[in-house]
Coordinates of C-alpha atoms and ligand atoms in Angstrom, one line a residue:
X1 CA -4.9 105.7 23.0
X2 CA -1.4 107.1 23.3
X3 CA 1.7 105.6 24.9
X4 CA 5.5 106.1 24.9
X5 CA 8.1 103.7 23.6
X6 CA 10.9 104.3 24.7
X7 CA 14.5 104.1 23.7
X8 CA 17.6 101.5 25.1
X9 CA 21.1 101.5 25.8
X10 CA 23.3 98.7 26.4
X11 CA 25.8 99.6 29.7
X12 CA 27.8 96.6 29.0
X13 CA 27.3 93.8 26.1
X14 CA 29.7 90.8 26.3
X15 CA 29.3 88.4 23.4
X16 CA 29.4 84.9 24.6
X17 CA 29.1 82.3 22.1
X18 CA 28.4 82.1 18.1
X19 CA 25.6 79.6 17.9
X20 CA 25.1 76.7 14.9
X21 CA 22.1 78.8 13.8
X22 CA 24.2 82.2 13.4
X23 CA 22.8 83.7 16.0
X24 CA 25.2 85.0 19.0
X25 CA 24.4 84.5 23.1
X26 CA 24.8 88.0 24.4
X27 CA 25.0 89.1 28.5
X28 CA 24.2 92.2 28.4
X29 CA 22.9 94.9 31.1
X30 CA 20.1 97.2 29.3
X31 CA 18.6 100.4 30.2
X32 CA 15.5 102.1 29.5
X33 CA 16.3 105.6 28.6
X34 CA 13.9 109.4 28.2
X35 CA 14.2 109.0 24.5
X36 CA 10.7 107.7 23.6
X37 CA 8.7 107.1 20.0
X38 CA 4.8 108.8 20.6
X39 CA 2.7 105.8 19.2
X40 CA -0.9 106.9 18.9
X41 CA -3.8 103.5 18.6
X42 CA -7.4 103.6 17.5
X43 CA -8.2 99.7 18.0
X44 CA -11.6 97.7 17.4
X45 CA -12.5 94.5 17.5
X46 CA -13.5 93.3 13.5
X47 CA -14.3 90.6 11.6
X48 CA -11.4 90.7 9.4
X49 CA -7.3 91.7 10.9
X50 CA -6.2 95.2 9.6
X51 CA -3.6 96.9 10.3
X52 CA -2.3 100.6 9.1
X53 CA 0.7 102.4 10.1
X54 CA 1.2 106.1 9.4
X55 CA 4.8 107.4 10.8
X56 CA 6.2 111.3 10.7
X57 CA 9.5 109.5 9.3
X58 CA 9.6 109.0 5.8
X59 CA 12.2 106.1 5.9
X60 CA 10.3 103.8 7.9
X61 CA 8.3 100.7 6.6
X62 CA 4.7 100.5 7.1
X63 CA 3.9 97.4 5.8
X64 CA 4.5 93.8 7.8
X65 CA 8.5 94.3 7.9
X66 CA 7.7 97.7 10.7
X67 CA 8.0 95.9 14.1
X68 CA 4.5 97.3 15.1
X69 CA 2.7 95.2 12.2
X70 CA 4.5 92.4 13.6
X71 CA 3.7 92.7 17.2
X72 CA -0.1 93.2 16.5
X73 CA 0.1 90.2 13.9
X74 CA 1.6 88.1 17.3
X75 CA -0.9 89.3 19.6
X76 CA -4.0 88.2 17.6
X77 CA -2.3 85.1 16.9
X78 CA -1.5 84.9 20.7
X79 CA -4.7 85.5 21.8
X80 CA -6.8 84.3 18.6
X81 CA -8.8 88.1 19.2
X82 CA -9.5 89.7 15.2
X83 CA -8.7 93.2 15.0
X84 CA -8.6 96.5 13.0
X85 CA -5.7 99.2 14.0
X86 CA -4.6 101.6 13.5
X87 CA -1.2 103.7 14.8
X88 CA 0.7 106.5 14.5
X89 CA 3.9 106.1 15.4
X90 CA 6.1 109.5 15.8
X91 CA 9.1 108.8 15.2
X92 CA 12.0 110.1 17.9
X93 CA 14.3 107.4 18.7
X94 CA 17.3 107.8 15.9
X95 CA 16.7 104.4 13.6
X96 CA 19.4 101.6 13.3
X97 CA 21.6 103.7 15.9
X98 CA 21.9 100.7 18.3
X99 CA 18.7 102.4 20.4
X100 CA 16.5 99.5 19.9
X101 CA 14.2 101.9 18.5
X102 CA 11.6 99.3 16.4
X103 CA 12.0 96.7 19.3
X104 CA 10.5 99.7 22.3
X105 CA 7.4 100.1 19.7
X106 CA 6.6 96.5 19.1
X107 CA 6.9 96.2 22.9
X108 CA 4.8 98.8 23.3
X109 CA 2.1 97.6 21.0
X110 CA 2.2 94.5 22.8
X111 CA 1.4 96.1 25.7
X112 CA -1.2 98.5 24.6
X113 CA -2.8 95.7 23.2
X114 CA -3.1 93.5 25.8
X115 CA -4.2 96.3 28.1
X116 CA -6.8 97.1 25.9
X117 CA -8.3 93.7 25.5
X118 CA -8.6 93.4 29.5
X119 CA -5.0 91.5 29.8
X120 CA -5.7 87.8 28.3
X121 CA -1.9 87.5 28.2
X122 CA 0.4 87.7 31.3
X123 CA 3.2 89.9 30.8
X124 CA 6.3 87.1 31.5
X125 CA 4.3 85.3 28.7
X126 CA 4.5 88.1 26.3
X127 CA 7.7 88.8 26.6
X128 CA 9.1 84.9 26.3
X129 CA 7.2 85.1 23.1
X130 CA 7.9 88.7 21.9
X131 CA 11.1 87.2 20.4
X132 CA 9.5 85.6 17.5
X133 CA 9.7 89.5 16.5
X134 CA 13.4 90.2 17.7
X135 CA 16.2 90.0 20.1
X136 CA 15.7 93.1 21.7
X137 CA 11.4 93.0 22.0
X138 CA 11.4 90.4 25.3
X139 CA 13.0 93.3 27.3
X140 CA 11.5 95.8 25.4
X141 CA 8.3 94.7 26.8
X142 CA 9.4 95.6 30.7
X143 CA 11.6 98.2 30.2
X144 CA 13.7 99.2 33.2
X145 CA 17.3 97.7 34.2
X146 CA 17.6 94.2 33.6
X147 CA 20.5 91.7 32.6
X148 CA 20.0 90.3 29.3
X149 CA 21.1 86.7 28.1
X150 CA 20.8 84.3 25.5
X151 CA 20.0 86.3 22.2
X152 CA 17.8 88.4 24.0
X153 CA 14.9 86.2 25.3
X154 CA 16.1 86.1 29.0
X155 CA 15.4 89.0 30.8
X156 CA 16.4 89.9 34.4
X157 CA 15.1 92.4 36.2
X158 CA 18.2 94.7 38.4
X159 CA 17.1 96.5 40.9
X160 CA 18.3 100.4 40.5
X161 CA 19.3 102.4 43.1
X162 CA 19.0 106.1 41.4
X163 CA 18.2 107.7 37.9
X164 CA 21.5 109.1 35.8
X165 CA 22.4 112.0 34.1
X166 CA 23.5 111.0 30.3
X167 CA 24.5 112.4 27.4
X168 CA 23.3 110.4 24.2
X169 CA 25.6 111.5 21.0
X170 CA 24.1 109.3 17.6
X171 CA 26.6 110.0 14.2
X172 CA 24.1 110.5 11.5
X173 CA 24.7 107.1 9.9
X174 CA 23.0 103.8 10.0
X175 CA 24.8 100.5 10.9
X176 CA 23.8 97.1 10.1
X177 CA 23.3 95.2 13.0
X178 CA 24.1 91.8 11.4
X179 CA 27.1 93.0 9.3
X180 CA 28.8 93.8 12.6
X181 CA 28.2 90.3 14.3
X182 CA 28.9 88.4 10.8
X183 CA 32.2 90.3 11.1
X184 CA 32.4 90.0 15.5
X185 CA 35.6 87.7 16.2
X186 CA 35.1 85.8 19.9
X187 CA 37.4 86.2 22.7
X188 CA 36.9 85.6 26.2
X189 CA 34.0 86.7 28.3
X190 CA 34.1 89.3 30.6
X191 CA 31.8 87.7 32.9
X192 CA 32.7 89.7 35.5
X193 CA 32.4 92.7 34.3
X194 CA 29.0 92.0 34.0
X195 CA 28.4 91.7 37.6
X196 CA 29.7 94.9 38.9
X197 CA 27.8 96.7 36.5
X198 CA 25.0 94.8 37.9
X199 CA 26.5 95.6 41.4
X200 CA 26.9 99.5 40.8
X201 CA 23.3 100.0 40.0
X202 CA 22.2 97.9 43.0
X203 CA 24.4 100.2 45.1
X204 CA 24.0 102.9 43.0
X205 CA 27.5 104.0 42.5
X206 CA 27.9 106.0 39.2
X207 CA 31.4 106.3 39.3
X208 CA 32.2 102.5 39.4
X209 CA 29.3 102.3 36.7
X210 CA 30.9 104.6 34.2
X211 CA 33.9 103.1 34.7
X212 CA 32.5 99.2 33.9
X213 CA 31.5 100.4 30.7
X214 CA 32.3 98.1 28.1
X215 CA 30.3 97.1 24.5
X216 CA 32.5 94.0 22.9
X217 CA 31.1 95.0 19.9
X218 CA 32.8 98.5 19.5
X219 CA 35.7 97.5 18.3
X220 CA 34.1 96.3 14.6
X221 CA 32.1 99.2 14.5
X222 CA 34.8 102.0 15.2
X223 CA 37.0 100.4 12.4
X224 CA 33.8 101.6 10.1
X225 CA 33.4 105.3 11.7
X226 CA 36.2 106.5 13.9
X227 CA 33.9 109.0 14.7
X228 CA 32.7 106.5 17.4
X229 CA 36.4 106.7 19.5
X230 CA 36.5 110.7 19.0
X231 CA 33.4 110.8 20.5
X232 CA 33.9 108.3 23.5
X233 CA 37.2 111.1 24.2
X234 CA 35.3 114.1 24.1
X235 CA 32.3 112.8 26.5
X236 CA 35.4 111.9 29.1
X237 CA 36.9 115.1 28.5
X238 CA 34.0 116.7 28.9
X239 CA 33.8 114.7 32.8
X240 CA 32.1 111.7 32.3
X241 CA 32.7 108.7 34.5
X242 CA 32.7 106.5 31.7
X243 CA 31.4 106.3 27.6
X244 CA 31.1 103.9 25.7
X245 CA 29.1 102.6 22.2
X246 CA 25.2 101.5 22.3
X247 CA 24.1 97.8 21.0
X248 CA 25.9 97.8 17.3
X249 CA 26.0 101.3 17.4
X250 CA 26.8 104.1 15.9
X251 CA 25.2 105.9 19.1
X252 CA 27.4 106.5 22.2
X253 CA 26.5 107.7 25.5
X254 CA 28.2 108.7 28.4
X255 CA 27.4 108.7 32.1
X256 CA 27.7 112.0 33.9
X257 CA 27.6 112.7 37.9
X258 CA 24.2 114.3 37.2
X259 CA 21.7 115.7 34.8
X260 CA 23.6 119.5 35.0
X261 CA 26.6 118.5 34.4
X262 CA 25.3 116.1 31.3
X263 CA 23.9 119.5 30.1
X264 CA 26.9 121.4 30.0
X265 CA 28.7 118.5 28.2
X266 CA 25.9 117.8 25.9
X267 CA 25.9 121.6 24.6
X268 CA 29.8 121.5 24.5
X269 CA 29.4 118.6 22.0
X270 CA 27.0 119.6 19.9
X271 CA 28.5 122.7 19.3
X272 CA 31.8 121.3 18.1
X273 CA 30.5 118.1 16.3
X274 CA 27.4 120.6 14.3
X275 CA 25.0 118.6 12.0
X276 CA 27.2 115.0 12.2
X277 CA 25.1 114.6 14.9
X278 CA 22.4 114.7 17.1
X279 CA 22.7 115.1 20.8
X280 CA 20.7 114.2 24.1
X281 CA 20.8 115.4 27.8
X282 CA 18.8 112.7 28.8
X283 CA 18.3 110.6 32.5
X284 CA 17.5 106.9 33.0
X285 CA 14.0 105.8 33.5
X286 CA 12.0 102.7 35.1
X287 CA 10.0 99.9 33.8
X288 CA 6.7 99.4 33.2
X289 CA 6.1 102.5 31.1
X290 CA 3.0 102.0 29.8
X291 CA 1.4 105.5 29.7
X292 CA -2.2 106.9 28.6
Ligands
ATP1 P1 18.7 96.4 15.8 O1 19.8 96.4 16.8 O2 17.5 95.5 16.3 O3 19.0 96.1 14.4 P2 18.5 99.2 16.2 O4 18.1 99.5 17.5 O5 19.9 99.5 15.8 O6 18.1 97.8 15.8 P3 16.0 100.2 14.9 O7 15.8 101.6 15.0 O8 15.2 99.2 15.7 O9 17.6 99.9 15.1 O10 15.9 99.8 13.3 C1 16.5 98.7 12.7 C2 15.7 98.4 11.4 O11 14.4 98.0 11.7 C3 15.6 99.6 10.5 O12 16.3 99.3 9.3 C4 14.1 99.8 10.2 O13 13.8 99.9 8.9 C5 13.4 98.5 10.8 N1 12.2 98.8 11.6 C6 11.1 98.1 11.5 N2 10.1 98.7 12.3 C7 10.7 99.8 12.9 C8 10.2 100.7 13.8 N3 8.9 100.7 14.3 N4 11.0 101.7 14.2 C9 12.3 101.7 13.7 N5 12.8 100.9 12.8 C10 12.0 99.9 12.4

């Protein structure tokens, strides 16, 4: 059995609060992008759990600390159903880039899982409980458009008007997602903000999307890798409506009137910025992306 995970960006991220347990309350609008991680399952039921991950990337773990392992421990515990799998998981989504790349599989497995075993587990349920495994794995689960709150676990759904035209640009260099909240100073929300982004997408207004933009978190990253800013200049240069960092980063996208002229940029870019990065012409997708 085969299905696509696919990647995230973050069109606006407003940090709210700094909890007592370290962890931060988010609102955030995400987005299910055409980036996607091929997972491949062979699954049977079995008297004692197994699980074996193979990947094409040679970084990745494949014991109990991969985000797969973890979502196929949860569902047997879930569901109390033994089982021997095995994936493949083909690696596309650029890792620690701010993409949400290891969330989108364990979502995934979740949901190939549960499809497999005749759907024991209703899917508002999995995703409530998907973020024993992580912040980003309750929306992971639906995919789509959906404002985001709390540290991740409360996910709702936006409805979209049209797909966009993006160009993805991801630096070749991994950021530490909890080095860059450790060092996040709060200010005030931007509540607002937050709602027409929401809005634009309703009414499917690009323009007033692009120019919403906004990732609180930028700022700590961009003191790291400048790179970040130069690259937010050359997407608007290049016409977008707006561009701005994903999650912790280092990836930035920008939103483009539509998929041609996101091509023209994307080539533009890659040519000047060579092997520092890698580059996608890529469009917005809907949720429940479950696919044979
Ligand atoms: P986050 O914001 O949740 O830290 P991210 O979207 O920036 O994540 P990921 O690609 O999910 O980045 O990778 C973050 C870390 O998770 C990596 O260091 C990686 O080793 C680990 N990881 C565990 N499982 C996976 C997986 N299936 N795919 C990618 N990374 C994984």
């Amino acid at each position: 059995m085969q299905a696509k995970a696919y990647a995230k960006i973050n069109l606006c991220l407003d940090v709210v609060n700094k909890r007592a347990d370290g962890y931060h309350d988010l609102k955030t609008v995400m987005q299910t992008v055409d980036l996607y991680d091929s997972l491949t399952f062979q699954i049977k039921e079995s008297k004692e759990k197994k699980i074996k991950l193979t990947s094409n990337h040679p970084g990745l773990p494949l014991d109990c600390r991969n985000l797969v392992c973890r979502a196929a421990e949860l569902f047997m515990k879930l569901t109390g159903i033994c089982l021997d799998i095995e994936v493949h998981i083909q690696k596309r989504i650029p890792v620690a880039a701010g993409l949400g790349g290891g969330s989108s599989d364990a979502g995934c497995t979740l949901r190939v899982l549960n499809r497999w075993a005749g759907e024991p587990l209703d899917w508002a349920y999995l995703s409530v409980e998907s973020k024993a495994i992580g912040a980003d794995v309750p929306f992971a689960v639906y995919g789509g458009t959906a404002l985001v709150e709390g540290i991740g676990e409360q996910v709702f759904p936006i409805p979209k008007k049209e797909n966009i035209g993006l160009v993805l640009v991801c630096p070749r260099i991994s950021v530490s997602t909890k080095s860059v909240f450790q060092r996040y100073v709060l200010d005030d929300p931007m509540e607002e903000k937050v709602l027409v982004v929401a809005e634009a997408l309703k009414k499917g207004d690009i323009r007033l999307l692009g120019q919403n933009l906004f990732n609180k978190l930028e700022r700590v990253t961009i003191k790291d890798y400048p790179l970040i800013g130069e690259i937010k200049n050359m997407l608007m240069n290049a016409g977008a409506f707006g561009a701005v960092m994903s999650g912790s980063g280092p990836s930035v996208f920008g939103v483009f009137p539509d998929l041609d002229e996101a091509r023209k940029a994307e080539q533009n870019i890659a040519y000047r910025l060579g092997r520092s990065v890698r580059t996608f012409c890529i469009k917005t997708v809907e949720g429940v992306i479950y696919e044979q």
